Amino acid sequence: MTVRQADYPPTPASKVGSSGRRLLGTPAKTKGRRSAQRKLALQGLLFVAPMVALVAAFVVVPLVRVIQLSFTAWTGLGTPQPVGLANYRYLYSWSSFRTVLVNNAILLSGLVLWVLLPFLLATVIYKLRRAALVRTIIFTPTILPPIVVGEVFSIMLAHSGPLNIVLRHLGLGVVARDWLTTPYLVLLSVIWMISWATFGVGVQFFSAALVAIPSSYIEAAQIDGARWAQIVWNIYRPVLRPVMQFWFLVLTISTVTYFFPWIFGLTQGGPGYESTTLDYMVYLTGITNGEYGLGSAISVILLLFLLVLLLIYEGGRRIRRAYG
Amino acid sequence: MASASMPLSTAVALKAYGRKSAVGPRTVAVVAVVAVLFPLAWVIRVAVRPTEAYVRNPNGIGGGFTLGNFASAWRQGLLGPALLHTLYTVPLGAVLATLVAAFAGYGFAKLRVPFRRFLLGFVILAIAIPIPSIIIPLFNEGLDIGYTNNYIGLSIVCAALYGSWGTFFLYGQYKGLPDALIDSAHMDGAHELGIFFRIAVPLVAPSIATVLALNVILQWSNILLQLVLLPTSTKQTIMVSVSALGGQYTAATPIVAAGYLEAAAPLLLIYALSQRFIRRGMFAGALNE
């Protein structure tokens, strides 16, 4: 590399983009420069090659493989036997799988809570003198591994657990329920648990963005007699919209398609399949029962579910951009 | 708050407004803090309650104080060896993921890469793919190639699945470095690796620390990969062992709670040491979008 000066004559900085990338209008004239550029391209490739190779081997190949496997029957012995659409047809008529789909649809509504609650708290506490302390306290539980969170809530929401005791003490005994063993109610418990586990991160995101709002805006609105709700709707909401979208996207790819560790810690999918989600079903069918073909078909449905969510998200963004 | 040019009456009104309205927000803040801390406090209390007292009255909080549950969980759950197993795979996985991300992010941000957009899209795709959707082929391939039941194998898989997020995050950080800095180093005759290690890496070092710390936390907690890719009971990680303690052996709840706290304690320690990087990194992530 010491001969670099010779084969790569220094170019005026103004004509060179980021580290040697040619800008338009500066053609590569000499043979020497062209080979230098090939060398640069090779160096760039070397920097990204390990990551790209890992992604190819452990994400893209498995993705192709899971689609192939979904059209086969295979339990690990011998070779996968092609069965066409049989796995998908089976899923279509399998009532437990329908329960799982409904569960995922219901849990999706949790997104509203997971986004709105931290947004509201961030806007409410942001002017307080000890806001930073509150945020630090609230952030701490988000470090806990999801299955530990699941265990925490399986203790909290047990039949004679502290939540029911508190409710009875408050004279709200009629509200006390078997939060973890009643169909549908168990989904509410999951939504609440994830809200607890992700709350602190959300507050952190929104608070970071709130700093960008000049306090004179808020003061002016207050002097004009704006109520809190008006300030939230007309100032905080539009300013925080990009962060809201970002947080929404993070939750979509990290939670809505990956409930596994939370459910594993809380209910293991029970009672029956009442708290089983698509990703948990992949585990139960594909790994626990070793039905790789059927499990792969569920994986493909999970991927389609994610794709639909991302398309709705992107579509919503385009529509909003087009109309306002 | 009130600037000098503001009429006095307005300043007074503002101050009064601020004082009056602080009661509501303060109440909300207290409620939120209690709602967040109560479950945690309860579980910690359960973990240090003598088992006999808990069995007699699971709803109470009395009955004394003991650290014996932590010892019992450690012994019954075989958490000592399990912690070692976690340490065989998670730190290496986190370092590998951070390393490949630090290189790839720089390559994509500052170097000529053929098919740059396509390859970057490739890496971003990996962020969005949920691990459960590819867990079956990962398991089967692992049996074929031999990375199942192999600590280093799990580290490499984790580097692939968690490096993509780090690449994208660091790509944004490197992008923010001025090109002139790198170009002038070129003109001084520095080579690409030298520029990377002496100029780029030191400048984004806090972000690299963020990626490393978050990788340790995320990979430590990733029970699905640990469960599926280290299926042999003698190779279980601490997360898997502790979940078995609660599941199949049905130990008393205080012991299970103590075990879970033990499995999570190293993360709280890492968080305490690196919380500046973790939270700073999250801001950067949110505001870059």
mmCIF file of N, CA, C and O in Angstrom, chain A residues 5 17-19 40-41 43-44 47 51 58 60-62 66 74 121 124 136-137 139 141 143-145 147 151 156 160 162 165 196 204-205 208 219 222 246 258 279 282-283 292 295-296 299 303 306, chain B residues 1 17 25 28 35-38 40 42 59 103-104 110-112 122 128 132-134 136-137 139-141 147 163 167 179 183 186-187 192 222-223 227 239 256 260 267 271 279 282-283 286 289:
data_model
loop_
_atom_site.group_PDB
_atom_site.id
_atom_site.type_symbol
_atom_site.label_atom_id
_atom_site.label_comp_id
_atom_site.label_asym_id
_atom_site.label_seq_id
_atom_site.Cartn_x
_atom_site.Cartn_y
_atom_site.Cartn_z
ATOM 1 N N GLN A 5 0.537 6.313 -3.710
ATOM 2 C CA GLN A 5 0.674 7.633 -4.326
ATOM 3 C C GLN A 5 0.906 7.504 -5.818
ATOM 4 O O GLN A 5 0.422 8.291 -6.601
ATOM 5 N N GLY A 17 -15.923 12.458 -4.614
ATOM 6 C CA GLY A 17 -16.993 12.287 -3.629
ATOM 7 C C GLY A 17 -16.430 11.550 -2.438
ATOM 8 O O GLY A 17 -15.242 11.624 -2.164
ATOM 9 N N SER A 18 -17.253 10.819 -1.758
ATOM 10 C CA SER A 18 -16.794 10.145 -0.564
ATOM 11 C C SER A 18 -15.698 9.156 -0.935
ATOM 12 O O SER A 18 -15.901 8.237 -1.703
ATOM 13 N N SER A 19 -14.558 9.406 -0.406
ATOM 14 C CA SER A 19 -13.374 8.571 -0.526
ATOM 15 C C SER A 19 -13.195 7.998 -1.930
ATOM 16 O O SER A 19 -13.239 6.795 -2.132
ATOM 17 N N LEU A 40 -10.295 0.010 -5.322
ATOM 18 C CA LEU A 40 -11.150 0.625 -4.311
ATOM 19 C C LEU A 40 -12.444 -0.155 -4.166
ATOM 20 O O LEU A 40 -12.909 -0.415 -3.065
ATOM 21 N N ALA A 41 -13.034 -0.522 -5.315
ATOM 22 C CA ALA A 41 -14.295 -1.265 -5.276
ATOM 23 C C ALA A 41 -14.083 -2.577 -4.548
ATOM 24 O O ALA A 41 -14.918 -3.009 -3.758
ATOM 25 N N GLN A 43 -11.858 -3.162 -2.267
ATOM 26 C CA GLN A 43 -11.719 -2.901 -0.829
ATOM 27 C C GLN A 43 -13.084 -2.722 -0.184
ATOM 28 O O GLN A 43 -13.352 -3.253 0.884
ATOM 29 N N GLY A 44 -13.952 -1.955 -0.846
ATOM 30 C CA GLY A 44 -15.294 -1.741 -0.315
ATOM 31 C C GLY A 44 -16.024 -3.057 -0.136
ATOM 32 O O GLY A 44 -16.660 -3.313 0.883
ATOM 33 N N PHE A 47 -14.988 -4.919 2.887
ATOM 34 C CA PHE A 47 -15.565 -4.417 4.136
ATOM 35 C C PHE A 47 -16.962 -4.995 4.389
ATOM 36 O O PHE A 47 -17.309 -5.299 5.521
ATOM 37 N N MET A 51 -20.535 -9.436 6.444
ATOM 38 C CA MET A 51 -21.943 -9.250 6.812
ATOM 39 C C MET A 51 -22.858 -9.833 5.742
ATOM 40 O O MET A 51 -23.811 -10.547 6.056
ATOM 41 N N PHE A 58 -27.443 -17.305 6.627
ATOM 42 C CA PHE A 58 -28.325 -17.578 7.763
ATOM 43 C C PHE A 58 -29.657 -16.846 7.712
ATOM 44 O O PHE A 58 -30.466 -16.959 8.617
ATOM 45 N N VAL A 60 -31.067 -15.563 4.081
ATOM 46 C CA VAL A 60 -31.652 -15.758 2.752
ATOM 47 C C VAL A 60 -31.809 -17.241 2.415
ATOM 48 O O VAL A 60 -32.882 -17.669 1.980
ATOM 49 N N VAL A 61 -30.758 -18.037 2.662
ATOM 50 C CA VAL A 61 -30.883 -19.470 2.383
ATOM 51 C C VAL A 61 -32.024 -20.089 3.209
ATOM 52 O O VAL A 61 -32.877 -20.784 2.648
ATOM 53 N N PRO A 62 -32.088 -19.833 4.526
ATOM 54 C CA PRO A 62 -33.229 -20.368 5.286
ATOM 55 C C PRO A 62 -34.583 -19.885 4.772
ATOM 56 O O PRO A 62 -35.553 -20.635 4.794
ATOM 57 N N VAL A 66 -37.375 -22.438 3.735
ATOM 58 C CA VAL A 66 -38.636 -22.563 4.470
ATOM 59 C C VAL A 66 -39.810 -22.554 3.488
ATOM 60 O O VAL A 66 -40.809 -23.254 3.678
ATOM 61 N N TRP A 74 -42.341 -33.673 5.963
ATOM 62 C CA TRP A 74 -41.017 -34.121 6.411
ATOM 63 C C TRP A 74 -40.980 -34.100 7.932
ATOM 64 O O TRP A 74 -41.421 -33.143 8.562
ATOM 65 N N LEU A 121 -47.509 9.748 28.067
ATOM 66 C CA LEU A 121 -46.719 9.992 29.272
ATOM 67 C C LEU A 121 -45.552 10.936 28.978
ATOM 68 O O LEU A 121 -45.280 11.853 29.745
ATOM 69 N N VAL A 124 -46.769 14.399 28.914
ATOM 70 C CA VAL A 124 -47.245 14.905 30.197
ATOM 71 C C VAL A 124 -46.076 15.244 31.136
ATOM 72 O O VAL A 124 -46.090 16.277 31.801
ATOM 73 N N THR A 136 -35.690 7.478 33.636
ATOM 74 C CA THR A 136 -34.693 6.445 33.976
ATOM 75 C C THR A 136 -35.353 5.285 34.701
ATOM 76 O O THR A 136 -35.110 4.123 34.385
ATOM 77 N N ILE A 137 -36.213 5.612 35.679
ATOM 78 C CA ILE A 137 -36.887 4.553 36.444
ATOM 79 C C ILE A 137 -37.738 3.701 35.506
ATOM 80 O O ILE A 137 -37.705 2.481 35.550
ATOM 81 N N PHE A 139 -37.450 3.274 32.393
ATOM 82 C CA PHE A 139 -36.692 2.552 31.357
ATOM 83 C C PHE A 139 -36.134 1.232 31.867
ATOM 84 O O PHE A 139 -36.007 0.275 31.109
ATOM 85 N N PRO A 141 -37.005 -1.534 33.592
ATOM 86 C CA PRO A 141 -37.540 -2.879 33.338
ATOM 87 C C PRO A 141 -37.435 -3.311 31.881
ATOM 88 O O PRO A 141 -37.522 -4.498 31.594
ATOM 89 N N ILE A 143 -34.939 -3.558 30.182
ATOM 90 C CA ILE A 143 -33.722 -4.343 29.988
ATOM 91 C C ILE A 143 -33.987 -5.818 30.263
ATOM 92 O O ILE A 143 -33.278 -6.689 29.798
ATOM 93 N N LEU A 144 -35.037 -6.115 31.049
ATOM 94 C CA LEU A 144 -35.312 -7.502 31.423
ATOM 95 C C LEU A 144 -35.599 -8.347 30.184
ATOM 96 O O LEU A 144 -36.323 -7.919 29.295
ATOM 97 N N PRO A 145 -35.028 -9.551 30.146
ATOM 98 C CA PRO A 145 -35.347 -10.456 29.038
ATOM 99 C C PRO A 145 -36.851 -10.738 29.009
ATOM 100 O O PRO A 145 -37.464 -10.881 30.074
ATOM 101 N N ILE A 147 -38.633 -13.317 28.616
ATOM 102 C CA ILE A 147 -39.211 -14.442 29.361
ATOM 103 C C ILE A 147 -39.225 -14.150 30.860
ATOM 104 O O ILE A 147 -40.053 -14.677 31.584
ATOM 105 N N GLU A 151 -42.470 -14.265 33.302
ATOM 106 C CA GLU A 151 -42.526 -14.867 34.632
ATOM 107 C C GLU A 151 -43.072 -13.864 35.652
ATOM 108 O O GLU A 151 -43.910 -14.203 36.488
ATOM 109 N N MET A 156 -47.802 -12.006 38.879
ATOM 110 C CA MET A 156 -48.708 -10.877 39.139
ATOM 111 C C MET A 156 -50.165 -11.225 38.860
ATOM 112 O O MET A 156 -51.075 -10.789 39.556
ATOM 113 N N SER A 160 -54.639 -16.119 42.548
ATOM 114 C CA SER A 160 -54.634 -15.400 43.821
ATOM 115 C C SER A 160 -53.432 -14.463 43.883
ATOM 116 O O SER A 160 -52.845 -14.258 44.930
ATOM 117 N N PRO A 162 -51.232 -10.805 43.188
ATOM 118 C CA PRO A 162 -51.396 -9.451 43.742
ATOM 119 C C PRO A 162 -52.429 -8.592 43.013
ATOM 120 O O PRO A 162 -53.103 -7.795 43.668
ATOM 121 N N ILE A 165 -55.759 -9.465 44.378
ATOM 122 C CA ILE A 165 -55.848 -9.058 45.790
ATOM 123 C C ILE A 165 -56.101 -7.562 45.883
ATOM 124 O O ILE A 165 -56.982 -7.106 46.632
ATOM 125 N N TRP A 196 -46.174 -2.983 29.396
ATOM 126 C CA TRP A 196 -45.282 -2.743 30.545
ATOM 127 C C TRP A 196 -43.823 -2.865 30.122
ATOM 128 O O TRP A 196 -42.982 -2.062 30.505
ATOM 129 N N GLN A 204 -38.775 7.003 26.132
ATOM 130 C CA GLN A 204 -37.450 7.510 25.786
ATOM 131 C C GLN A 204 -37.428 8.098 24.376
ATOM 132 O O GLN A 204 -36.933 9.204 24.156
ATOM 133 N N PHE A 205 -37.975 7.346 23.425
ATOM 134 C CA PHE A 205 -38.019 7.819 22.034
ATOM 135 C C PHE A 205 -38.763 9.148 21.936
ATOM 136 O O PHE A 205 -38.281 10.117 21.353
ATOM 137 N N ALA A 208 -37.048 12.161 23.556
ATOM 138 C CA ALA A 208 -35.910 12.652 22.778
ATOM 139 C C ALA A 208 -36.389 13.598 21.683
ATOM 140 O O ALA A 208 -35.754 14.612 21.392
ATOM 141 N N GLU A 219 -45.593 27.792 25.228
ATOM 142 C CA GLU A 219 -45.971 28.952 26.039
ATOM 143 C C GLU A 219 -46.962 29.822 25.292
ATOM 144 O O GLU A 219 -47.970 30.267 25.854
ATOM 145 N N GLN A 222 -50.256 28.284 25.388
ATOM 146 C CA GLN A 222 -50.877 28.359 26.712
ATOM 147 C C GLN A 222 -51.445 29.756 26.957
ATOM 148 O O GLN A 222 -52.531 29.909 27.499
ATOM 149 N N PHE A 246 -41.682 5.464 13.482
ATOM 150 C CA PHE A 246 -40.494 4.641 13.720
ATOM 151 C C PHE A 246 -40.766 3.605 14.810
ATOM 152 O O PHE A 246 -40.483 2.419 14.653
ATOM 153 N N TYR A 258 -43.001 -11.638 16.722
ATOM 154 C CA TYR A 258 -42.053 -12.361 17.553
ATOM 155 C C TYR A 258 -42.482 -12.291 19.018
ATOM 156 O O TYR A 258 -41.772 -11.791 19.869
ATOM 157 N N ASP A 279 -45.996 -17.146 15.547
ATOM 158 C CA ASP A 279 -44.602 -17.526 15.735
ATOM 159 C C ASP A 279 -44.458 -18.635 16.777
ATOM 160 O O ASP A 279 -43.620 -19.521 16.641
ATOM 161 N N VAL A 282 -45.281 -21.893 15.106
ATOM 162 C CA VAL A 282 -44.152 -22.423 14.336
ATOM 163 C C VAL A 282 -43.294 -23.294 15.252
ATOM 164 O O VAL A 282 -42.909 -24.414 14.899
ATOM 165 N N TYR A 283 -43.033 -22.799 16.448
ATOM 166 C CA TYR A 283 -42.200 -23.524 17.405
ATOM 167 C C TYR A 283 -42.871 -24.836 17.829
ATOM 168 O O TYR A 283 -42.257 -25.901 17.805
ATOM 169 N N TYR A 292 -41.782 -30.622 10.197
ATOM 170 C CA TYR A 292 -41.081 -29.522 9.551
ATOM 171 C C TYR A 292 -41.875 -28.927 8.383
ATOM 172 O O TYR A 292 -41.866 -27.715 8.174
ATOM 173 N N GLY A 295 -44.853 -26.939 9.880
ATOM 174 C CA GLY A 295 -44.287 -25.788 10.577
ATOM 175 C C GLY A 295 -43.798 -24.731 9.596
ATOM 176 O O GLY A 295 -43.964 -23.533 9.821
ATOM 177 N N SER A 296 -43.208 -25.197 8.484
ATOM 178 C CA SER A 296 -42.714 -24.247 7.489
ATOM 179 C C SER A 296 -43.869 -23.503 6.828
ATOM 180 O O SER A 296 -43.753 -22.312 6.513
ATOM 181 N N SER A 299 -44.696 -20.830 9.047
ATOM 182 C CA SER A 299 -43.679 -19.789 8.920
ATOM 183 C C SER A 299 -43.974 -18.883 7.735
ATOM 184 O O SER A 299 -43.812 -17.663 7.815
ATOM 185 N N LEU A 303 -44.642 -14.899 7.589
ATOM 186 C CA LEU A 303 -43.951 -13.939 6.721
ATOM 187 C C LEU A 303 -44.954 -13.109 5.920
ATOM 188 O O LEU A 303 -44.771 -11.903 5.738
ATOM 189 N N LEU A 306 -46.419 -10.466 8.124
ATOM 190 C CA LEU A 306 -45.497 -9.333 8.250
ATOM 191 C C LEU A 306 -45.522 -8.467 6.991
ATOM 192 O O LEU A 306 -45.571 -7.232 7.066
ATOM 193 N N MET B 1 -37.496 30.887 31.838
ATOM 194 C CA MET B 1 -38.711 30.683 31.060
ATOM 195 C C MET B 1 -39.214 32.021 30.516
ATOM 196 O O MET B 1 -39.347 32.226 29.324
ATOM 197 N N TYR B 17 -49.500 29.527 35.832
ATOM 198 C CA TYR B 17 -50.020 28.443 35.008
ATOM 199 C C TYR B 17 -49.170 27.198 35.227
ATOM 200 O O TYR B 17 -49.673 26.114 35.473
ATOM 201 N N PRO B 25 -49.598 16.567 35.976
ATOM 202 C CA PRO B 25 -48.464 15.788 35.461
ATOM 203 C C PRO B 25 -47.732 15.024 36.545
ATOM 204 O O PRO B 25 -47.351 13.870 36.350
ATOM 205 N N VAL B 28 -49.671 11.958 37.379
ATOM 206 C CA VAL B 28 -49.532 10.973 36.304
ATOM 207 C C VAL B 28 -48.173 10.287 36.391
ATOM 208 O O VAL B 28 -48.064 9.064 36.273
ATOM 209 N N ALA B 35 -46.908 1.973 38.658
ATOM 210 C CA ALA B 35 -47.386 0.892 37.796
ATOM 211 C C ALA B 35 -46.212 0.104 37.215
ATOM 212 O O ALA B 35 -46.293 -1.111 37.035
ATOM 213 N N VAL B 36 -45.122 0.793 36.935
ATOM 214 C CA VAL B 36 -43.959 0.112 36.354
ATOM 215 C C VAL B 36 -43.181 -0.644 37.428
ATOM 216 O O VAL B 36 -42.748 -1.771 37.218
ATOM 217 N N LEU B 37 -43.025 -0.041 38.597
ATOM 218 C CA LEU B 37 -42.168 -0.651 39.609
ATOM 219 C C LEU B 37 -42.867 -1.706 40.465
ATOM 220 O O LEU B 37 -42.208 -2.596 40.987
ATOM 221 N N PHE B 38 -44.196 -1.615 40.584
ATOM 222 C CA PHE B 38 -44.893 -2.533 41.496
ATOM 223 C C PHE B 38 -44.654 -4.009 41.142
ATOM 224 O O PHE B 38 -44.277 -4.787 42.024
ATOM 225 N N LEU B 40 -42.243 -5.386 39.582
ATOM 226 C CA LEU B 40 -40.842 -5.704 39.839
ATOM 227 C C LEU B 40 -40.584 -5.861 41.340
ATOM 228 O O LEU B 40 -39.978 -6.833 41.785
ATOM 229 N N TRP B 42 -42.742 -6.526 43.627
ATOM 230 C CA TRP B 42 -43.441 -7.699 44.147
ATOM 231 C C TRP B 42 -42.627 -8.967 43.921
ATOM 232 O O TRP B 42 -42.467 -9.798 44.811
ATOM 233 N N ASN B 59 -50.258 -14.655 49.137
ATOM 234 C CA ASN B 59 -50.645 -13.269 48.867
ATOM 235 C C ASN B 59 -50.009 -12.273 49.814
ATOM 236 O O ASN B 59 -50.045 -11.082 49.565
ATOM 237 N N PHE B 103 -17.545 -2.970 10.230
ATOM 238 C CA PHE B 103 -16.917 -2.979 8.906
ATOM 239 C C PHE B 103 -17.950 -2.689 7.819
ATOM 240 O O PHE B 103 -17.746 -1.811 6.968
ATOM 241 N N ALA B 104 -19.061 -3.424 7.836
ATOM 242 C CA ALA B 104 -20.024 -3.304 6.749
ATOM 243 C C ALA B 104 -20.646 -1.908 6.725
ATOM 244 O O ALA B 104 -20.831 -1.318 5.655
ATOM 245 N N LYS B 110 -19.101 4.787 3.174
ATOM 246 C CA LYS B 110 -17.991 5.610 2.704
ATOM 247 C C LYS B 110 -17.162 5.013 1.574
ATOM 248 O O LYS B 110 -16.263 5.669 1.074
ATOM 249 N N LEU B 111 -17.387 3.772 1.196
ATOM 250 C CA LEU B 111 -16.537 3.163 0.172
ATOM 251 C C LEU B 111 -17.352 2.802 -1.062
ATOM 252 O O LEU B 111 -18.563 2.726 -1.017
ATOM 253 N N ARG B 112 -16.622 2.589 -2.149
ATOM 254 C CA ARG B 112 -17.273 2.096 -3.367
ATOM 255 C C ARG B 112 -17.557 0.620 -3.191
ATOM 256 O O ARG B 112 -16.645 -0.158 -2.936
ATOM 257 N N PHE B 122 -30.364 -5.929 0.984
ATOM 258 C CA PHE B 122 -30.221 -7.299 1.431
ATOM 259 C C PHE B 122 -30.056 -7.356 2.962
ATOM 260 O O PHE B 122 -30.698 -8.120 3.667
ATOM 261 N N ALA B 128 -35.772 -7.158 9.121
ATOM 262 C CA ALA B 128 -37.226 -7.297 9.207
ATOM 263 C C ALA B 128 -37.678 -8.747 9.354
ATOM 264 O O ALA B 128 -38.796 -8.991 9.779
ATOM 265 N N PRO B 132 -38.476 -16.451 14.304
ATOM 266 C CA PRO B 132 -39.293 -17.674 14.285
ATOM 267 C C PRO B 132 -39.605 -18.161 12.865
ATOM 268 O O PRO B 132 -39.744 -19.358 12.648
ATOM 269 N N SER B 133 -39.671 -17.236 11.896
ATOM 270 C CA SER B 133 -40.064 -17.665 10.554
ATOM 271 C C SER B 133 -38.971 -18.480 9.870
ATOM 272 O O SER B 133 -39.238 -19.183 8.906
ATOM 273 N N ILE B 134 -37.730 -18.395 10.341
ATOM 274 C CA ILE B 134 -36.676 -19.192 9.705
ATOM 275 C C ILE B 134 -36.053 -20.189 10.680
ATOM 276 O O ILE B 134 -35.027 -20.787 10.393
ATOM 277 N N ILE B 136 -37.030 -23.141 11.643
ATOM 278 C CA ILE B 136 -37.032 -24.559 11.231
ATOM 279 C C ILE B 136 -35.849 -24.878 10.309
ATOM 280 O O ILE B 136 -35.071 -25.788 10.607
ATOM 281 N N PRO B 137 -35.652 -24.116 9.206
ATOM 282 C CA PRO B 137 -34.454 -24.398 8.399
ATOM 283 C C PRO B 137 -33.151 -24.142 9.153
ATOM 284 O O PRO B 137 -32.177 -24.870 8.929
ATOM 285 N N PHE B 139 -32.583 -24.773 12.244
ATOM 286 C CA PHE B 139 -32.390 -25.983 13.046
ATOM 287 C C PHE B 139 -31.900 -27.143 12.177
ATOM 288 O O PHE B 139 -30.918 -27.807 12.497
ATOM 289 N N ASN B 140 -32.575 -27.332 11.031
ATOM 290 C CA ASN B 140 -32.211 -28.461 10.171
ATOM 291 C C ASN B 140 -30.852 -28.289 9.527
ATOM 292 O O ASN B 140 -30.049 -29.224 9.486
ATOM 293 N N GLU B 141 -30.587 -27.078 9.022
ATOM 294 C CA GLU B 141 -29.271 -26.801 8.440
ATOM 295 C C GLU B 141 -28.194 -27.011 9.490
ATOM 296 O O GLU B 141 -27.130 -27.543 9.193
ATOM 297 N N TYR B 147 -23.662 -26.841 13.167
ATOM 298 C CA TYR B 147 -23.600 -25.758 14.151
ATOM 299 C C TYR B 147 -24.623 -25.913 15.268
ATOM 300 O O TYR B 147 -24.575 -25.184 16.253
ATOM 301 N N GLY B 163 -26.244 -8.746 13.485
ATOM 302 C CA GLY B 163 -25.306 -7.827 12.850
ATOM 303 C C GLY B 163 -25.996 -6.891 11.867
ATOM 304 O O GLY B 163 -25.572 -5.751 11.681
ATOM 305 N N THR B 167 -25.371 -2.993 11.482
ATOM 306 C CA THR B 167 -24.848 -2.430 10.237
ATOM 307 C C THR B 167 -25.638 -1.192 9.842
ATOM 308 O O THR B 167 -25.073 -0.147 9.519
ATOM 309 N N ASP B 179 -16.929 13.844 4.541
ATOM 310 C CA ASP B 179 -16.111 13.184 3.537
ATOM 311 C C ASP B 179 -14.711 13.791 3.468
ATOM 312 O O ASP B 179 -13.736 13.107 3.193
ATOM 313 N N ASP B 183 -11.156 12.073 2.734
ATOM 314 C CA ASP B 183 -10.428 12.394 1.503
ATOM 315 C C ASP B 183 -9.043 12.945 1.807
ATOM 316 O O ASP B 183 -8.067 12.604 1.140
ATOM 317 N N HIS B 186 -6.788 10.261 2.614
ATOM 318 C CA HIS B 186 -6.378 9.599 1.373
ATOM 319 C C HIS B 186 -5.209 10.318 0.741
ATOM 320 O O HIS B 186 -4.248 9.725 0.289
ATOM 321 N N MET B 187 -5.335 11.658 0.682
ATOM 322 C CA MET B 187 -4.300 12.437 0.019
ATOM 323 C C MET B 187 -2.977 12.365 0.767
ATOM 324 O O MET B 187 -1.923 12.480 0.182
ATOM 325 N N GLU B 192 -6.894 2.330 3.227
ATOM 326 C CA GLU B 192 -8.296 2.215 3.647
ATOM 327 C C GLU B 192 -8.441 1.694 5.077
ATOM 328 O O GLU B 192 -9.203 2.226 5.876
ATOM 329 N N ASN B 222 -32.133 -13.985 24.065
ATOM 330 C CA ASN B 222 -32.788 -14.687 22.958
ATOM 331 C C ASN B 222 -32.966 -16.158 23.254
ATOM 332 O O ASN B 222 -32.159 -17.007 22.878
ATOM 333 N N ILE B 223 -34.075 -16.468 23.923
ATOM 334 C CA ILE B 223 -34.274 -17.850 24.342
ATOM 335 C C ILE B 223 -34.580 -18.774 23.180
ATOM 336 O O ILE B 223 -34.200 -19.936 23.185
ATOM 337 N N LEU B 227 -32.685 -22.186 22.776
ATOM 338 C CA LEU B 227 -33.500 -23.386 22.995
ATOM 339 C C LEU B 227 -33.358 -24.347 21.823
ATOM 340 O O LEU B 227 -33.220 -25.554 22.002
ATOM 341 N N MET B 239 -30.726 -18.893 30.531
ATOM 342 C CA MET B 239 -32.127 -18.548 30.275
ATOM 343 C C MET B 239 -32.981 -19.802 30.115
ATOM 344 O O MET B 239 -34.078 -19.900 30.640
ATOM 345 N N VAL B 256 -38.205 -20.048 41.920
ATOM 346 C CA VAL B 256 -38.244 -19.722 40.491
ATOM 347 C C VAL B 256 -37.977 -18.229 40.283
ATOM 348 O O VAL B 256 -37.176 -17.833 39.424
ATOM 349 N N TYR B 260 -34.946 -16.494 38.128
ATOM 350 C CA TYR B 260 -35.110 -15.535 37.031
ATOM 351 C C TYR B 260 -34.312 -14.259 37.306
ATOM 352 O O TYR B 260 -33.706 -13.697 36.401
ATOM 353 N N LEU B 267 -27.471 -8.737 33.098
ATOM 354 C CA LEU B 267 -27.930 -7.726 32.145
ATOM 355 C C LEU B 267 -28.132 -6.382 32.842
ATOM 356 O O LEU B 267 -27.809 -5.329 32.291
ATOM 357 N N TYR B 271 -26.301 -3.058 31.910
ATOM 358 C CA TYR B 271 -27.083 -1.846 31.655
ATOM 359 C C TYR B 271 -26.607 -0.687 32.530
ATOM 360 O O TYR B 271 -26.428 0.433 32.058
ATOM 361 N N ARG B 279 -28.948 4.400 25.960
ATOM 362 C CA ARG B 279 -30.038 5.344 25.743
ATOM 363 C C ARG B 279 -29.673 6.386 24.701
ATOM 364 O O ARG B 279 -30.490 6.793 23.898
ATOM 365 N N MET B 282 -30.258 4.928 21.371
ATOM 366 C CA MET B 282 -31.656 4.841 20.988
ATOM 367 C C MET B 282 -32.161 6.166 20.448
ATOM 368 O O MET B 282 -32.917 6.201 19.487
ATOM 369 N N PHE B 283 -31.717 7.250 21.079
ATOM 370 C CA PHE B 283 -32.092 8.573 20.532
ATOM 371 C C PHE B 283 -31.665 8.649 19.081
ATOM 372 O O PHE B 283 -32.431 8.979 18.203
ATOM 373 N N ALA B 286 -33.799 6.786 16.746
ATOM 374 C CA ALA B 286 -35.136 7.339 16.519
ATOM 375 C C ALA B 286 -35.065 8.612 15.690
ATOM 376 O O ALA B 286 -35.890 8.846 14.823
ATOM 377 N N GLU B 289 -34.291 8.678 11.641
ATOM 378 C CA GLU B 289 -35.290 8.225 10.656
ATOM 379 C C GLU B 289 -35.889 9.387 9.892
ATOM 380 O O GLU B 289 -36.230 10.391 10.465
#
